[in-house]
């Protein structure tokens, strides 16, 4: 729904693709009729992070309407550097859509500093909630495009823009899951984000060490 809300058929899209979900973004955009340019990882496999400079160069060449990337590719655990990509998106008038479903909360990630226009987060990863909620951060730039595209559908973002202010949610929500999310966020705040991130880093290092030794 996020992608349907911000692009139309014929729009140019640049997709950083070095894993299942990065490739999925490119496939989704193509299925909507977009002209997709993929930027693969340096070794053209799913075993290396993307090169931000290669993505930036392609953005300047293609002048897209949308750029997509995945911060952490869940199946491989690859953490992709995003430095500078969002700023160049702003330069050329593109939106920057990022999947940080499995990284947000576990590593440092500043949506505003990275100029992320659409950010996607899942409740079931770092937040340790049931797999019930999909959350989206939306920038002012993205809201303007959402209003322009005016996509209508059950998965559209537009109906949520004023939902809190108007106290009218577009659809029935899973209020139990929202309560679980509130509790999880309270627990994270009490533990401290630095401690949460250190715990996830230690778990990652242990997993990688055991995998390498196997």
Coordinates of N, CA and C in Angstrom, one line a residue:
X1 N 0.8 -1.2 0.0 CA 0.0 0.0 0.0 C 0.8 1.3 0.0
X2 N 2.0 1.2 0.7 CA 2.9 2.4 0.7 C 3.3 2.8 -0.7
X3 N 3.7 1.8 -1.5 CA 4.2 2.1 -2.8 C 3.1 2.5 -3.7
X4 N 2.0 1.9 -3.6 CA 0.8 2.3 -4.4 C 0.4 3.7 -4.1
X5 N 0.7 4.1 -2.9 CA 0.3 5.5 -2.5 C 1.2 6.6 -3.0
X6 N 2.3 6.2 -3.6 CA 3.3 7.3 -3.9 C 3.8 7.2 -5.4
X7 N 3.5 6.2 -6.1 CA 4.0 6.1 -7.5 C 2.8 5.8 -8.4
X8 N 3.0 6.1 -9.7 CA 2.1 5.8 -10.8 C 2.8 5.0 -11.9
X9 N 2.1 4.4 -12.7 CA 2.7 3.7 -13.9 C 3.5 4.7 -14.7
X10 N 4.7 4.3 -15.1 CA 5.6 5.1 -15.9 C 6.6 5.9 -15.0
X11 N 6.4 6.0 -13.7 CA 7.4 6.6 -12.9 C 8.7 5.9 -12.8
X12 N 9.8 6.6 -12.7 CA 11.1 6.0 -12.6 C 11.4 5.7 -11.1
X13 N 11.9 4.5 -10.9 CA 12.3 4.0 -9.5 C 13.7 3.4 -9.5
X14 N 14.5 3.8 -8.5 CA 15.8 3.1 -8.3 C 15.7 2.3 -7.1
X15 N 16.0 1.0 -7.2 CA 15.9 0.1 -6.1 C 17.3 -0.5 -5.7
X16 N 17.7 -0.3 -4.5 CA 18.9 -1.0 -4.0 C 18.5 -2.4 -3.7
X17 N 19.2 -3.3 -4.4 CA 18.7 -4.7 -4.3 C 19.9 -5.7 -4.0
X18 N 20.0 -6.1 -2.7 CA 21.0 -7.1 -2.3 C 20.4 -8.2 -1.4
X19 N 19.1 -8.5 -1.6 CA 18.5 -9.5 -0.8 C 17.0 -9.7 -1.2
X20 N 16.4 -10.5 -0.5 CA 15.0 -10.9 -0.8 C 14.0 -9.7 -0.8
X21 N 14.2 -8.8 0.2 CA 13.2 -7.7 0.3 C 13.6 -6.6 -0.6
X22 N 14.9 -6.3 -0.8 CA 15.3 -5.3 -1.7 C 14.8 -5.6 -3.1
X23 N 15.0 -6.9 -3.5 CA 14.5 -7.4 -4.8 C 13.0 -7.3 -4.9
X24 N 12.4 -7.6 -3.8 CA 10.9 -7.5 -3.7 C 10.4 -6.1 -4.0
X25 N 11.0 -5.1 -3.4 CA 10.6 -3.7 -3.7 C 10.7 -3.4 -5.2
X26 N 11.8 -3.9 -5.9 CA 11.9 -3.7 -7.3 C 10.8 -4.4 -8.1
X27 N 10.5 -5.6 -7.7 CA 9.5 -6.4 -8.3 C 8.1 -5.7 -8.2
X28 N 7.8 -5.2 -7.0 CA 6.6 -4.5 -6.7 C 6.4 -3.3 -7.6
X29 N 7.5 -2.5 -7.6 CA 7.4 -1.3 -8.4 C 7.2 -1.6 -9.9
X30 N 7.9 -2.6 -10.4 CA 7.7 -3.1 -11.8 C 6.3 -3.5 -12.0
X31 N 5.7 -4.2 -11.1 CA 4.3 -4.7 -11.2 C 3.3 -3.6 -11.3
X32 N 3.7 -2.4 -10.8 CA 2.8 -1.2 -10.8 C 3.1 -0.4 -12.1
X33 N 3.9 -0.9 -12.9 CA 4.2 -0.2 -14.2 C 5.3 0.8 -14.2
X34 N 6.1 0.8 -13.1 CA 7.2 1.8 -13.0 C 8.4 1.3 -13.8
X35 N 9.2 2.2 -14.2 CA 10.5 1.9 -14.9 C 11.6 1.7 -13.8
X36 N 12.0 0.5 -13.6 CA 12.8 0.2 -12.4 C 14.3 0.0 -12.8
X37 N 15.2 0.7 -12.1 CA 16.6 0.5 -12.2 C 17.1 -0.1 -10.9
X38 N 17.7 -1.3 -11.0 CA 18.2 -2.0 -9.8 C 19.7 -1.7 -9.6
X39 N 20.1 -1.5 -8.4 CA 21.5 -1.3 -8.0 C 21.8 -2.5 -7.1
X40 N 22.6 -3.4 -7.7 CA 23.0 -4.6 -6.9 C 24.2 -4.4 -6.0
X41 N 24.4 -5.3 -5.1 CA 25.6 -5.2 -4.2 C 26.8 -5.4 -5.1
X42 N 28.0 -4.9 -4.6 CA 29.2 -4.9 -5.4 C 29.6 -6.2 -6.0
X43 N 29.4 -7.3 -5.3 CA 29.7 -8.6 -5.8 C 28.6 -9.3 -6.5
X44 N 27.5 -8.6 -6.8 CA 26.3 -9.1 -7.5 C 25.7 -10.3 -6.8
X45 N 25.9 -10.5 -5.5 CA 25.3 -11.5 -4.8 C 24.5 -11.0 -3.6
X46 N 23.9 -11.8 -2.9 CA 23.2 -11.4 -1.7 C 24.1 -11.6 -0.4
X47 N 25.4 -11.4 -0.6 CA 26.3 -11.7 0.5 C 27.1 -10.4 0.9
X48 N 26.8 -9.3 0.3 CA 27.5 -8.1 0.6 C 26.6 -6.9 0.7
X49 N 26.9 -5.9 1.6 CA 26.0 -4.7 1.6 C 26.0 -3.9 0.4
X50 N 25.0 -3.1 0.2 CA 25.0 -2.2 -0.9 C 26.1 -1.1 -0.8
X51 N 26.5 -0.5 -1.9 CA 27.4 0.6 -1.9 C 26.6 1.9 -2.0
X52 N 26.5 2.7 -1.0 CA 25.7 4.0 -1.1 C 26.1 4.9 -2.2
X53 N 27.4 4.9 -2.5 CA 27.8 5.8 -3.6 C 27.3 5.3 -5.0
X54 N 27.2 4.0 -5.1 CA 26.7 3.5 -6.4 C 25.2 3.8 -6.5
X55 N 24.5 3.8 -5.4 CA 23.1 4.1 -5.4 C 22.9 5.6 -5.7
X56 N 23.8 6.4 -5.1 CA 23.7 7.9 -5.3 C 24.0 8.2 -6.8
X57 N 25.0 7.6 -7.3 CA 25.3 7.9 -8.7 C 24.2 7.5 -9.7
X58 N 23.5 6.4 -9.4 CA 22.4 6.0 -10.2 C 21.2 6.9 -10.0
X59 N 21.0 7.4 -8.8 CA 19.9 8.4 -8.6 C 20.1 9.7 -9.4
X60 N 21.4 10.1 -9.4 CA 21.7 11.4 -10.2 C 21.5 11.1 -11.7
X61 N 21.8 9.9 -12.1 CA 21.7 9.5 -13.6 C 20.2 9.4 -14.0
X62 N 19.5 8.6 -13.2 CA 18.1 8.3 -13.6 C 17.1 9.4 -13.2
X63 N 17.3 10.2 -12.2 CA 16.4 11.2 -11.7 C 15.0 10.6 -11.4
X64 N 15.0 9.6 -10.5 CA 13.7 8.9 -10.3 C 12.7 9.7 -9.4
X65 N 11.5 9.1 -9.3 CA 10.5 9.7 -8.4 C 10.6 9.0 -7.1
X66 N 11.1 7.8 -7.1 CA 11.2 7.0 -5.8 C 12.5 6.2 -5.8
X67 N 13.1 6.1 -4.6 CA 14.3 5.3 -4.3 C 13.9 4.3 -3.2
X68 N 14.2 3.0 -3.3 CA 13.9 2.1 -2.3 C 15.1 1.4 -1.8
X69 N 15.1 1.0 -0.5 CA 16.2 0.3 0.1 C 15.8 -0.4 1.3
X70 N 16.5 -1.4 1.7 CA 16.3 -2.2 2.9 C 17.4 -2.0 3.9
X71 N 17.1 -1.5 5.1 CA 18.2 -1.3 6.0 C 18.8 -2.6 6.5
X72 N 18.0 -3.6 6.9 CA 18.5 -4.9 7.3 C 17.8 -6.0 6.5
X73 N 18.5 -6.7 5.7 CA 17.9 -7.8 5.0 C 17.7 -9.0 6.0
X74 N 16.5 -9.2 6.4 CA 16.2 -10.2 7.4 C 16.8 -11.6 7.1
X75 N 16.6 -12.2 5.9 CA 17.1 -13.6 5.7 C 18.6 -13.7 5.9
X76 N 19.4 -12.7 5.6 CA 20.9 -12.8 5.7 C 21.4 -12.0 6.8
X77 N 20.7 -11.1 7.4 CA 21.2 -10.2 8.5 C 22.1 -9.1 8.0
X78 N 22.2 -8.9 6.7 CA 23.0 -7.8 6.2 C 22.5 -6.5 6.6
X79 N 23.3 -5.6 7.1 CA 22.9 -4.2 7.5 C 23.5 -3.3 6.4
X80 N 22.6 -2.6 5.7 CA 23.0 -1.8 4.6 C 23.2 -0.4 5.0
X81 N 24.4 0.2 4.7 CA 24.6 1.7 5.0 C 23.7 2.5 4.1
X82 N 23.1 3.5 4.7 CA 22.2 4.4 3.9 C 22.7 5.8 3.8
X83 N 23.9 6.1 4.3 CA 24.4 7.5 4.4 C 24.4 8.2 3.1
X84 N 23.8 9.4 3.1 CA 23.8 10.2 1.9 C 22.7 10.0 0.9
X85 N 22.1 8.8 0.9 CA 21.1 8.5 -0.1 C 19.9 9.4 0.0
X86 N 19.4 9.5 1.2 CA 18.2 10.4 1.3 C 18.4 11.8 1.0
X87 N 19.6 12.3 1.3 CA 19.9 13.7 1.0 C 19.9 14.0 -0.5
X88 N 20.4 13.0 -1.3 CA 20.4 13.1 -2.7 C 19.0 13.0 -3.3
X89 N 18.2 12.1 -2.6 CA 16.8 12.0 -3.1 C 16.1 13.4 -3.0
X90 N 16.4 14.1 -1.9 CA 15.8 15.4 -1.7 C 16.3 16.4 -2.8
X91 N 17.6 16.2 -3.2 CA 18.2 17.1 -4.3 C 17.4 16.9 -5.6
X92 N 17.1 15.7 -5.9 CA 16.5 15.4 -7.2 C 14.9 15.3 -7.2
X93 N 14.4 15.5 -6.0 CA 12.9 15.5 -5.9 C 12.3 14.1 -5.8
X94 N 13.1 13.1 -5.3 CA 12.6 11.8 -5.2 C 12.3 11.5 -3.7
X95 N 11.4 10.5 -3.5 CA 11.1 10.1 -2.2 C 12.0 8.9 -1.9
X96 N 12.3 8.7 -0.6 CA 13.2 7.6 -0.1 C 12.4 6.7 0.7
X97 N 12.1 5.5 0.3 CA 11.4 4.5 1.0 C 12.3 3.4 1.5
X98 N 12.3 3.2 2.9 CA 13.2 2.3 3.5 C 12.4 1.2 4.4
X99 N 12.8 0.0 4.2 CA 12.3 -1.1 5.0 C 13.3 -1.2 6.2
X100 N 12.9 -0.8 7.4 CA 13.7 -1.1 8.6 C 13.0 -2.0 9.6
X101 N 12.2 -2.9 9.0 CA 11.4 -3.8 9.8 C 12.2 -4.5 10.8
X102 N 13.4 -5.0 10.5 CA 14.1 -5.9 11.4 C 15.3 -5.2 12.0
X103 N 15.4 -3.9 11.8 CA 16.6 -3.1 12.4 C 16.2 -2.1 13.4
X104 N 15.1 -1.4 13.2 CA 14.7 -0.3 14.0 C 14.6 -0.7 15.5
X105 N 15.3 0.1 16.3 CA 15.4 -0.3 17.8 C 16.6 -1.1 18.1
X106 N 17.1 -1.9 17.2 CA 18.3 -2.7 17.5 C 19.6 -2.1 17.1
X107 N 19.5 -1.1 16.2 CA 20.7 -0.3 15.8 C 20.3 1.1 15.7
X108 N 21.3 2.0 15.7 CA 21.0 3.4 15.6 C 20.4 3.7 14.2
X109 N 19.3 4.5 14.2 CA 18.6 4.8 12.9 C 17.8 6.1 13.2
X110 N 18.2 7.2 12.5 CA 17.5 8.4 12.6 C 16.8 8.8 11.3
X111 N 15.5 8.6 11.3 CA 14.7 8.8 10.1 C 14.9 10.2 9.5
X112 N 14.9 11.2 10.4 CA 15.0 12.6 9.9 C 16.4 12.9 9.3
X113 N 17.4 12.4 10.0 CA 18.8 12.7 9.6 C 19.1 12.0 8.2
X114 N 18.5 10.8 8.1 CA 18.7 10.0 6.8 C 17.7 10.4 5.7
X115 N 16.8 11.4 6.0 CA 15.9 11.9 5.0 C 15.0 10.7 4.5
X116 N 14.6 9.8 5.4 CA 13.7 8.8 5.0 C 12.2 9.3 4.9
X117 N 11.6 9.1 3.8 CA 10.3 9.7 3.6 C 9.2 8.7 4.0
X118 N 9.4 7.4 3.6 CA 8.5 6.3 4.0 C 9.4 5.3 4.7
X119 N 9.1 5.0 6.0 CA 9.8 4.0 6.8 C 8.9 2.9 7.2
X120 N 9.3 1.7 7.1 CA 8.4 0.6 7.4 C 9.0 -0.2 8.5
X121 N 8.2 -0.5 9.6 CA 8.6 -1.2 10.8 C 7.6 -2.3 11.1
X122 N 8.1 -3.4 11.6 CA 7.3 -4.5 12.0 C 7.3 -4.7 13.5
X123 N 6.2 -5.1 14.1 CA 6.2 -5.2 15.6 C 6.9 -6.5 16.1
X124 N 7.1 -7.4 15.2 CA 7.6 -8.7 15.6 C 9.1 -8.9 15.7
X125 N 9.9 -7.9 15.4 CA 11.3 -8.1 15.3 C 11.9 -7.5 16.6
X126 N 12.6 -6.4 16.6 CA 13.3 -5.9 17.7 C 12.3 -5.6 18.9
X127 N 11.2 -5.2 18.5 CA 10.2 -4.8 19.6 C 9.6 -6.0 20.3
X128 N 9.8 -7.2 19.7 CA 9.4 -8.5 20.4 C 8.0 -8.6 20.7
X129 N 7.1 -8.0 19.9 CA 5.7 -8.1 20.0 C 5.2 -9.2 19.1
X130 N 3.9 -9.6 19.2 CA 3.4 -10.6 18.3 C 3.4 -10.0 16.8
X131 N 3.4 -10.8 15.8 CA 3.5 -10.3 14.4 C 2.1 -9.8 13.9
X132 N 1.7 -8.7 14.6 CA 0.3 -8.2 14.3 C 0.2 -6.9 13.7
X133 N 1.3 -6.1 13.8 CA 1.2 -4.7 13.3 C 2.3 -4.4 12.3
X134 N 1.9 -3.6 11.3 CA 2.8 -3.0 10.4 C 2.7 -1.5 10.6
X135 N 3.9 -0.8 10.8 CA 3.9 0.6 11.1 C 4.7 1.3 10.0
X136 N 4.2 2.6 9.7 CA 4.9 3.4 8.7 C 5.1 4.8 9.2
X137 N 6.3 5.3 9.0 CA 6.6 6.7 9.2 C 6.5 7.4 7.9
X138 N 5.9 8.6 7.9 CA 5.7 9.4 6.7 C 6.1 10.8 6.8
X139 N 7.0 11.3 5.9 CA 7.5 12.6 6.0 C 6.5 13.6 5.4
X140 N 6.7 14.9 5.6 CA 5.8 15.9 5.0 C 5.9 15.8 3.4
X141 N 7.1 15.5 2.9 CA 7.3 15.4 1.5 C 6.4 14.2 0.9
X142 N 6.4 13.1 1.7 CA 5.7 12.0 1.3 C 4.2 12.2 1.3
X143 N 3.7 12.9 2.4 CA 2.3 13.2 2.5 C 1.8 14.0 1.3
X144 N 2.7 15.0 0.8 CA 2.3 15.8 -0.3 C 2.1 14.9 -1.6
X145 N 3.0 13.9 -1.8 CA 2.9 13.0 -2.9 C 1.7 12.1 -2.8
X146 N 1.5 11.6 -1.6 CA 0.3 10.8 -1.3 C -1.0 11.5 -1.7
X147 N -1.1 12.8 -1.3 CA -2.3 13.6 -1.7 C -2.4 13.7 -3.2
X148 N -1.2 13.9 -3.9 CA -1.2 14.0 -5.3 C -1.6 12.8 -6.0
X149 N -1.1 11.6 -5.6 CA -1.4 10.3 -6.3 C -2.8 9.9 -6.0
X150 N -3.2 10.2 -4.8 CA -4.7 10.0 -4.4 C -5.1 8.5 -4.6
X151 N -4.2 7.6 -4.2 CA -4.6 6.2 -4.4 C -5.7 5.8 -3.4
X152 N -6.7 5.0 -3.8 CA -7.8 4.6 -3.0 C -7.8 3.1 -2.9
X153 N -7.7 2.6 -1.7 CA -7.8 1.1 -1.5 C -7.7 0.8 0.0
X154 N -7.9 -0.4 0.3 CA -7.9 -0.8 1.7 C -6.5 -0.7 2.3
X155 N -5.4 -0.7 1.5 CA -4.1 -0.5 2.0 C -3.5 0.9 1.7
X156 N -4.3 1.8 1.4 CA -3.9 3.2 1.1 C -3.4 3.9 2.4
X157 N -2.4 4.8 2.2 CA -1.9 5.5 3.4 C -2.8 6.8 3.6
X158 N -3.3 7.4 2.6 CA -4.0 8.7 2.7 C -5.1 8.7 3.8
X159 N -5.9 7.7 4.0 CA -6.9 7.8 5.0 C -6.4 8.0 6.4
X160 N -5.1 7.6 6.6 CA -4.5 7.7 8.0 C -3.9 9.1 8.3
X161 N -3.9 10.0 7.3 CA -3.1 11.2 7.5 C -3.7 12.0 8.7
X162 N -5.0 12.1 8.8 CA -5.7 12.9 9.8 C -6.4 12.0 10.8
X163 N -6.1 10.7 10.8 CA -6.9 9.8 11.6 C -6.9 10.1 13.1
X164 N -5.7 10.4 13.6 CA -5.5 10.7 15.0 C -6.2 12.0 15.4
X165 N -5.9 13.1 14.6 CA -6.5 14.4 14.9 C -8.0 14.3 14.8
X166 N -8.6 13.6 13.9 CA -10.0 13.5 13.7 C -10.6 12.4 14.6
X167 N -9.8 11.6 15.3 CA -10.2 10.5 16.1 C -11.1 9.6 15.4
X168 N -10.7 9.3 14.2 CA -11.5 8.4 13.3 C -10.5 7.5 12.5
X169 N -10.3 6.3 13.0 CA -9.4 5.3 12.3 C -10.2 4.8 11.1
X170 N -9.5 4.6 9.9 CA -10.2 4.2 8.7 C -10.7 2.8 8.9
X171 N -10.1 1.9 9.6 CA -10.5 0.5 9.7 C -10.4 0.0 11.2
X172 N -11.0 -1.1 11.5 CA -11.0 -1.6 12.8 C -9.5 -2.1 13.1
X173 N -9.0 -1.6 14.2 CA -7.6 -1.9 14.6 C -7.5 -3.1 15.6
X174 N -6.4 -3.7 15.6 CA -6.1 -4.7 16.6 C -5.6 -4.0 17.9
X175 N -6.6 -3.7 18.7 CA -6.3 -2.9 19.9 C -5.4 -3.7 20.9
X176 N -5.6 -5.0 20.9 CA -4.7 -5.8 21.8 C -3.3 -5.7 21.4
X177 N -3.0 -5.7 20.1 CA -1.7 -5.6 19.5 C -1.1 -4.2 19.8
X178 N -1.9 -3.2 19.7 CA -1.5 -1.8 20.0 C -1.1 -1.7 21.5
X179 N -1.9 -2.3 22.4 CA -1.5 -2.3 23.8 C -0.2 -3.0 24.0
X180 N 0.0 -4.2 23.4 CA 1.3 -4.9 23.5 C 2.4 -4.0 23.0
X181 N 2.2 -3.3 21.9 CA 3.2 -2.4 21.4 C 3.6 -1.3 22.5
X182 N 2.6 -0.8 23.1 CA 2.8 0.3 24.1 C 3.6 -0.3 25.3
X183 N 3.3 -1.5 25.7 CA 4.1 -2.1 26.8 C 5.5 -2.4 26.3
X184 N 5.7 -2.9 25.1 CA 7.1 -3.1 24.6 C 7.9 -1.9 24.5
X185 N 7.3 -0.8 24.1 CA 8.0 0.5 24.0 C 8.4 1.0 25.4
X186 N 7.5 0.8 26.3 CA 7.7 1.3 27.7 C 8.9 0.5 28.3
X187 N 8.9 -0.8 28.0 CA 10.0 -1.7 28.5 C 11.4 -1.3 27.8
X188 N 11.3 -1.0 26.5 CA 12.6 -0.5 25.9 C 13.1 0.8 26.4
X189 N 12.2 1.7 26.7 CA 12.5 3.0 27.3 C 13.1 2.8 28.6
X190 N 12.6 1.9 29.4 CA 13.1 1.7 30.8 C 14.5 1.0 30.7
X191 N 14.7 0.1 29.8 CA 16.0 -0.5 29.6 C 17.0 0.4 29.1
X192 N 16.6 1.4 28.3 CA 17.5 2.3 27.6 C 17.9 1.9 26.3
X193 N 17.8 2.8 25.3 CA 18.1 2.4 23.9 C 19.5 1.9 23.7
X194 N 20.5 2.5 24.4 CA 21.9 2.1 24.2 C 22.0 0.7 24.7
X195 N 21.4 0.3 25.8 CA 21.5 -1.0 26.4 C 20.8 -2.0 25.4
X196 N 19.6 -1.6 24.9 CA 18.9 -2.5 23.9 C 19.8 -2.8 22.7
X197 N 20.4 -1.8 22.2 CA 21.3 -1.9 21.0 C 22.5 -2.8 21.3
X198 N 23.1 -2.6 22.5 CA 24.2 -3.4 22.9 C 23.8 -4.9 23.0
X199 N 22.7 -5.1 23.5 CA 22.2 -6.5 23.7 C 22.0 -7.2 22.3
X200 N 21.4 -6.4 21.4 CA 21.3 -7.0 20.0 C 22.6 -7.2 19.3
X201 N 23.5 -6.3 19.5 CA 24.9 -6.4 18.9 C 25.6 -7.7 19.5
X202 N 25.5 -7.9 20.8 CA 26.1 -9.1 21.4 C 25.5 -10.3 20.9
X203 N 24.1 -10.3 20.7 CA 23.5 -11.5 20.2 C 23.9 -11.8 18.7
X204 N 24.0 -10.7 17.9 CA 24.5 -10.9 16.6 C 25.9 -11.4 16.5
X205 N 26.8 -10.9 17.3 CA 28.2 -11.4 17.3 C 28.3 -12.8 17.7
X206 N 27.5 -13.2 18.7 CA 27.5 -14.6 19.1 C 27.0 -15.5 18.0
X207 N 25.9 -15.1 17.3 CA 25.4 -15.9 16.2 C 26.4 -16.1 15.1
X208 N 27.0 -14.9 14.7 CA 28.0 -15.0 13.7 C 29.2 -15.8 14.0
X209 N 29.6 -15.7 15.3 CA 30.8 -16.5 15.7 C 30.5 -18.0 15.6
X210 N 29.3 -18.4 16.1 CA 28.9 -19.8 16.0 C 28.7 -20.3 14.6
X211 N 28.2 -19.4 13.8 CA 28.0 -19.8 12.4 C 29.3 -20.0 11.7
X212 N 30.3 -19.1 12.0 CA 31.6 -19.2 11.3 C 32.3 -20.4 11.8
X213 N 32.1 -20.8 13.1 CA 32.8 -22.0 13.6 C 32.2 -23.3 13.2
X214 N 31.0 -23.2 12.7 CA 30.3 -24.5 12.3 C 30.9 -25.1 11.1

